[in-house]
Amino acid sequence: MTVSVVDVVDFRKTYGDFVAVDGISFDVRRGEIFGLLGPNGAGKTTTLECLEGLRAPDGGSLRVAGIDPVREPHRLRGVIGVQLQSAGLPDSITPGEAMRLFCAYRGVAPRFDLLARLGLSEKRDAQYHTLSGGQQRRLALALAVANDPMVLFLDEPTAGLDVPSRVELHNLMNELRTAGTTIILATHDMAEAEEMSDRVAILLEGSIAAVGTPREITATGAGLTKVSVRTQGASLSGPDTTFPAVRRAVHEGDYSIFFSTDIGPTVAAIITHVEAIDDSLIDLRVERPSLEDRFLEITDSANAEGI
Ligand code: ATP
């Protein structure tokens, strides 16, 4: 049986007259990584902040591990970990001191191993304001997971991280998930969301436009697969060159790109055509539609409808 750890029912949040989140519902199951996606201003941070007990909702119901974040903020603090977009630590605190203080506050032993794991050993005694942006984010992450939270909230965790730190963060997230931690991840990085999330919700102007596994969400789109082909000669560049199942073709640099609903007949016909006129293939790549393609499709159609 799947157990939901985060329950959001008809959640609404306004700032004055402005409706930032307009009655959304979703649940997140134990041990799941749940991606919260959406363009700037969609309501992701507002939703996270209400779940974290930092803001009070104006309607609906929120539960995190069965706890109402507004009524029981102290209990909530014992079960969640939060990596904020900005950690807001004092300038002069060092990572070592921050870890010691934070863990003392939570009543757990300090996790200096996490500082080492996130590449902060050498900076353990450096003042916070001297850390680079990426190092400050890594410290925020180390503090967020130090109390072994049941639910971890990550807001843009990889923004500004270099490639090794990003890989380390993803490894850590996978380990936490395996250990049963539930992770809610707000991100603009579609490749990250697709790779890491078990399910995602796409928020648009305070409403949920789509929810499901990345595969389910990409499957409900136009579903055009991209076939990029480069040939020695100009056999594909003619305006009248058409192939079965191709809905759209463009030419970019040395490549002819075909968007196909059925790659089997498309690729077979391209190869036959190239060989028939004594041209030769240099490169042929097939890319299935990505979550980013589907995300852009959803946001573009909402913009076109003036939502
Ligand atoms: P981003 O991707 O840019 O971080 P987001 O999806 O996290 O965006 P929110 O920060 O939740 O979006 O903001 C949702 C909407 O609510 C935005 O239009 C924002 O301007 C507005 N908003 C957020 N906080 C406040 C506030 N304290 N007062 C007034 N409006 C606010």
Coordinates of C-alpha atoms and ligand atoms in Angstrom, one line a residue:
M1 CA 0.0 0.0 0.0
T2 CA 1.4 3.5 -0.8
V3 CA 1.3 5.8 2.1
S4 CA 1.0 9.6 1.5
V5 CA 3.3 11.7 3.7
V6 CA 2.4 15.1 2.3
D7 CA -1.3 15.9 1.6
V8 CA -2.4 19.1 -0.1
V9 CA -6.1 19.5 -0.5
D10 CA -7.6 22.6 -2.2
F11 CA -4.8 24.7 -0.9
R12 CA -5.1 28.4 -1.6
K13 CA -2.8 31.4 -0.8
T14 CA -3.4 35.0 -1.5
Y15 CA -1.2 38.1 -1.0
G16 CA -3.7 40.9 -0.6
D17 CA -6.0 40.7 -3.6
F18 CA -3.5 38.6 -5.6
V19 CA -4.2 34.9 -5.8
A20 CA -0.8 33.2 -5.8
V21 CA -2.1 29.6 -5.4
D22 CA -5.6 28.9 -6.4
G23 CA -6.9 25.7 -4.8
I24 CA -4.4 23.0 -5.7
S25 CA -4.5 19.4 -4.5
F26 CA -1.8 16.7 -4.7
D27 CA -0.2 14.1 -2.4
V28 CA 3.4 12.8 -2.1
R29 CA 4.1 9.3 -1.1
R30 CA 6.7 8.0 1.4
G31 CA 10.1 7.6 -0.3
E32 CA 9.1 9.6 -3.3
I33 CA 10.9 12.4 -5.0
F34 CA 8.2 14.8 -6.1
G35 CA 9.2 17.6 -8.5
L36 CA 7.3 20.9 -8.3
L37 CA 7.8 22.7 -11.7
G38 CA 6.5 25.9 -13.1
P39 CA 7.6 29.2 -14.6
N40 CA 8.7 32.1 -12.4
G41 CA 5.8 33.2 -10.2
A42 CA 3.8 30.0 -10.6
G43 CA 3.5 29.5 -6.8
K44 CA 6.2 26.9 -6.1
T45 CA 8.0 28.7 -3.3
T46 CA 4.6 29.8 -1.8
T47 CA 3.5 26.2 -1.7
L48 CA 6.8 25.0 -0.2
E49 CA 6.8 27.8 2.4
C50 CA 3.2 27.0 3.5
L51 CA 4.2 23.3 3.8
E52 CA 7.2 24.2 5.8
G53 CA 5.1 26.3 8.2
L54 CA 6.7 29.6 7.2
R55 CA 3.4 31.0 5.9
A56 CA -0.2 30.3 6.7
P57 CA -2.5 29.2 3.9
D58 CA -5.7 31.1 3.2
G59 CA -7.8 28.0 2.4
G60 CA -7.7 24.2 2.1
S61 CA -5.8 21.8 4.2
L62 CA -2.1 20.9 4.4
R63 CA -0.5 17.9 6.2
V64 CA 3.1 16.9 6.4
A65 CA 3.6 13.5 8.1
G66 CA 0.1 14.0 9.5
I67 CA 1.1 17.3 11.0
D68 CA -0.8 20.6 10.4
P69 CA 2.1 23.0 9.7
V70 CA 0.2 26.0 11.1
R71 CA -1.1 24.4 14.3
E72 CA 1.9 22.3 15.2
P73 CA 5.0 24.2 13.9
H74 CA 7.3 22.7 16.7
R75 CA 6.4 19.1 15.9
L76 CA 6.8 19.9 12.2
R77 CA 10.4 21.1 12.7
G78 CA 11.3 17.7 14.1
V79 CA 10.3 15.9 11.0
I80 CA 11.3 18.2 8.1
G81 CA 14.5 19.4 6.5
V82 CA 14.5 22.6 4.5
Q83 CA 17.1 23.9 2.0
L84 CA 16.1 27.5 1.4
Q85 CA 17.0 29.4 -1.7
S86 CA 19.0 31.6 0.6
A87 CA 20.2 30.1 3.9
G88 CA 20.2 33.5 5.7
L89 CA 23.1 32.6 8.0
P90 CA 25.0 35.3 9.9
D91 CA 28.1 36.5 7.9
S92 CA 30.6 35.5 10.6
I93 CA 29.4 32.0 11.3
T94 CA 31.5 29.1 10.0
P95 CA 30.2 25.9 8.5
G96 CA 31.5 23.9 11.5
E97 CA 29.7 26.3 13.9
A98 CA 26.5 26.3 11.9
M99 CA 26.5 22.5 11.9
R100 CA 27.1 22.3 15.6
L101 CA 24.5 24.9 16.5
F102 CA 21.9 23.6 14.1
C103 CA 22.2 20.0 15.4
A104 CA 22.2 21.1 19.0
Y105 CA 18.9 22.9 18.3
R106 CA 17.5 19.8 16.8
G107 CA 18.9 17.6 19.5
V108 CA 21.0 15.4 17.2
A109 CA 24.8 14.8 17.0
P110 CA 26.6 17.1 14.5
R111 CA 27.0 15.6 11.1
F112 CA 30.5 16.9 10.1
D113 CA 30.6 14.0 7.6
L114 CA 28.0 15.8 5.5
L115 CA 30.3 18.9 5.3
A116 CA 33.1 16.6 4.0
R117 CA 30.8 14.8 1.6
L118 CA 29.6 18.1 0.1
G119 CA 33.2 19.3 -0.3
L120 CA 33.2 21.8 2.6
S121 CA 36.0 20.2 4.8
E122 CA 38.5 22.9 3.8
K123 CA 35.9 25.6 4.5
R124 CA 34.8 24.3 7.9
D125 CA 36.4 27.2 9.7
A126 CA 35.8 29.9 7.1
Q127 CA 33.3 32.7 7.7
Y128 CA 30.0 32.3 5.9
H129 CA 30.3 35.5 3.9
T130 CA 33.6 34.3 2.4
L131 CA 32.0 31.2 0.9
S132 CA 31.1 31.2 -2.8
G133 CA 27.5 31.0 -3.8
G134 CA 27.7 27.3 -4.6
Q135 CA 29.5 26.6 -1.2
Q136 CA 26.7 28.5 0.6
R137 CA 24.1 26.3 -1.1
R138 CA 26.0 23.1 -0.3
L139 CA 26.1 24.2 3.4
A140 CA 22.4 24.9 3.3
L141 CA 21.9 21.4 2.0
A142 CA 24.1 19.8 4.6
L143 CA 22.1 21.5 7.3
A144 CA 18.8 20.5 5.7
V145 CA 19.6 16.8 5.9
A146 CA 21.6 16.8 9.1
N147 CA 18.6 15.8 11.3
D148 CA 17.7 12.9 9.0
P149 CA 14.3 14.4 8.1
M150 CA 11.3 12.4 7.2
V151 CA 10.4 15.0 4.6
L152 CA 13.0 17.1 2.8
F153 CA 12.2 20.3 0.9
L154 CA 14.6 21.5 -1.7
D155 CA 14.1 24.8 -3.5
E156 CA 16.3 25.1 -6.6
P157 CA 19.0 22.9 -5.0
T158 CA 21.4 22.8 -8.0
A159 CA 21.2 26.4 -9.0
G160 CA 24.8 27.7 -9.1
L161 CA 26.3 24.3 -8.3
D162 CA 29.3 23.0 -10.3
V163 CA 29.0 19.7 -12.0
P164 CA 30.7 17.5 -9.3
S165 CA 28.5 19.1 -6.6
R166 CA 25.4 18.5 -8.7
V167 CA 26.3 14.8 -9.1
E168 CA 27.0 14.5 -5.4
L169 CA 23.6 16.2 -4.5
H170 CA 21.8 13.7 -6.8
N171 CA 23.6 10.8 -5.3
L172 CA 22.7 12.0 -1.8
M173 CA 19.0 12.4 -2.9
N174 CA 18.9 8.9 -4.3
E175 CA 20.4 7.5 -1.0
L176 CA 17.9 9.5 1.0
R177 CA 15.0 8.2 -1.1
T178 CA 16.2 4.6 -0.7
A179 CA 16.3 5.1 3.0
G180 CA 12.6 6.2 2.9
T181 CA 13.0 10.0 3.0
T182 CA 10.3 11.9 1.0
I183 CA 11.7 14.7 -1.0
I184 CA 9.8 17.7 -2.6
L185 CA 12.0 19.4 -5.2
A186 CA 11.1 22.8 -6.7
T187 CA 13.3 23.3 -9.8
H188 CA 13.6 25.0 -13.1
D189 CA 16.0 22.4 -14.3
M190 CA 13.8 20.1 -16.4
A191 CA 16.6 17.6 -17.0
E192 CA 17.1 17.3 -13.3
A193 CA 13.3 17.0 -12.7
E194 CA 13.0 14.3 -15.4
E195 CA 16.1 12.3 -14.1
M196 CA 15.3 12.5 -10.4
S197 CA 11.6 12.8 -9.8
D198 CA 9.2 9.8 -9.4
R199 CA 6.4 12.2 -10.1
V200 CA 6.1 15.9 -10.9
A201 CA 3.4 18.6 -10.8
I202 CA 3.5 21.5 -13.3
L203 CA 2.2 24.6 -11.7
L204 CA 0.9 27.5 -13.9
E205 CA -0.2 30.7 -12.3
G206 CA -1.2 29.0 -9.1
S207 CA -3.0 26.0 -10.6
I208 CA -1.8 22.5 -11.5
A209 CA -1.6 22.1 -15.2
A210 CA -0.3 18.5 -15.1
V211 CA 0.7 15.9 -12.5
G212 CA 2.1 12.4 -13.0
T213 CA 5.4 10.6 -13.7
P214 CA 7.7 12.4 -16.2
R215 CA 6.9 9.6 -18.6
E216 CA 3.2 10.0 -18.2
I217 CA 3.4 13.7 -18.7
T218 CA 5.6 13.5 -21.8
A219 CA 3.3 10.8 -23.3
T220 CA 0.3 13.1 -23.2
G221 CA 1.9 15.7 -25.4
A222 CA 2.1 15.9 -29.2
G223 CA 4.7 13.2 -28.8
L224 CA 6.9 14.2 -31.7
T225 CA 10.3 12.4 -31.7
K226 CA 13.2 14.4 -33.1
V227 CA 15.3 12.8 -35.9
S228 CA 18.4 14.8 -36.7
V229 CA 20.3 13.7 -39.8
R230 CA 23.6 14.9 -41.4
T231 CA 24.6 13.7 -44.8
Q232 CA 27.7 14.1 -47.0
G233 CA 25.7 15.7 -49.8
A234 CA 22.5 17.7 -50.0
S235 CA 20.1 14.9 -50.4
L236 CA 17.8 16.1 -47.6
S237 CA 18.0 19.8 -48.0
G238 CA 15.4 20.1 -50.8
P239 CA 12.1 21.7 -49.8
D240 CA 10.1 18.9 -51.4
T241 CA 11.9 16.1 -49.4
T242 CA 9.1 14.6 -47.3
F243 CA 9.0 11.4 -45.3
P244 CA 6.3 9.3 -43.7
A245 CA 5.0 10.4 -40.2
V246 CA 6.9 13.6 -40.3
R247 CA 4.9 16.6 -39.1
R248 CA 7.6 19.3 -39.3
A249 CA 11.1 19.6 -40.8
V250 CA 13.7 22.3 -40.2
H251 CA 17.3 22.7 -41.3
E252 CA 19.8 23.9 -38.7
G253 CA 23.5 24.1 -39.8
D254 CA 24.6 20.8 -41.3
Y255 CA 21.6 19.0 -39.9
S256 CA 18.1 18.3 -41.3
I257 CA 15.7 17.8 -38.4
F258 CA 12.4 15.9 -38.7
F259 CA 9.7 15.7 -36.0
S260 CA 8.1 12.4 -36.4
T261 CA 5.0 10.7 -34.8
D262 CA 6.4 7.2 -35.7
I263 CA 10.2 6.9 -36.1
G264 CA 10.3 3.5 -37.7
P265 CA 8.9 4.5 -41.1
T266 CA 10.5 7.9 -40.9
V267 CA 14.1 6.6 -40.3
A268 CA 13.7 3.8 -42.9
A269 CA 12.5 6.2 -45.6
I270 CA 15.3 8.7 -44.8
I271 CA 18.0 5.9 -45.2
T272 CA 16.4 4.6 -48.4
H273 CA 16.2 8.1 -49.9
V274 CA 19.8 9.0 -49.0
E275 CA 21.1 5.7 -50.5
A276 CA 18.9 6.0 -53.6
I277 CA 20.6 9.2 -54.7
D278 CA 24.1 8.1 -53.8
D279 CA 24.5 10.3 -50.8
S280 CA 25.9 9.0 -47.5
L281 CA 24.9 9.4 -43.9
I282 CA 27.4 11.1 -41.5
D283 CA 25.2 11.2 -38.4
L284 CA 21.6 10.2 -37.4
R285 CA 20.3 10.9 -33.9
V286 CA 16.9 10.1 -32.4
E287 CA 15.6 12.0 -29.4
R288 CA 12.3 11.1 -27.7
P289 CA 10.3 14.1 -26.4
S290 CA 11.7 15.3 -23.1
L291 CA 9.9 16.7 -20.1
E292 CA 11.3 20.1 -21.1
D293 CA 9.5 19.8 -24.5
R294 CA 6.3 18.9 -22.8
F295 CA 6.7 21.7 -20.2
L296 CA 7.2 24.3 -23.0
E297 CA 4.2 22.9 -24.9
I298 CA 2.0 23.3 -21.7
T299 CA 3.3 26.8 -20.9
D300 CA 3.1 28.0 -24.5
S301 CA -0.5 26.8 -24.9
A302 CA -1.5 28.5 -21.6
N303 CA 0.1 31.7 -22.9
A304 CA -1.7 31.4 -26.2
E305 CA -5.0 31.0 -24.4
G306 CA -4.1 34.0 -22.2
I307 CA -4.3 31.9 -19.0
Ligands
ATP1 P1 10.1 31.4 -9.0 O1 10.3 30.3 -10.0 O2 10.4 32.8 -9.7 O3 10.9 31.3 -7.7 P2 7.6 30.6 -7.8 O4 6.9 29.6 -8.6 O5 8.4 30.1 -6.6 O6 8.5 31.5 -8.7 P3 6.3 32.3 -5.8 O7 7.5 32.9 -5.3 O8 5.5 31.3 -5.0 O9 6.5 31.7 -7.3 O10 5.3 33.5 -6.2 C1 4.0 33.3 -6.7 C2 3.4 34.6 -6.9 O11 3.1 35.3 -5.7 C3 4.2 35.6 -7.7 O12 3.4 36.4 -8.6 C4 4.9 36.5 -6.7 O13 5.1 37.8 -7.2 C5 3.8 36.5 -5.6 N1 4.3 36.7 -4.3 C6 5.2 35.9 -3.7 N2 5.5 36.3 -2.4 C7 4.8 37.5 -2.3 C8 4.7 38.4 -1.2 N3 5.3 38.2 0.0 N4 3.8 39.5 -1.4 C9 3.2 39.6 -2.5 N5 3.2 38.8 -3.6 C10 4.0 37.7 -3.5

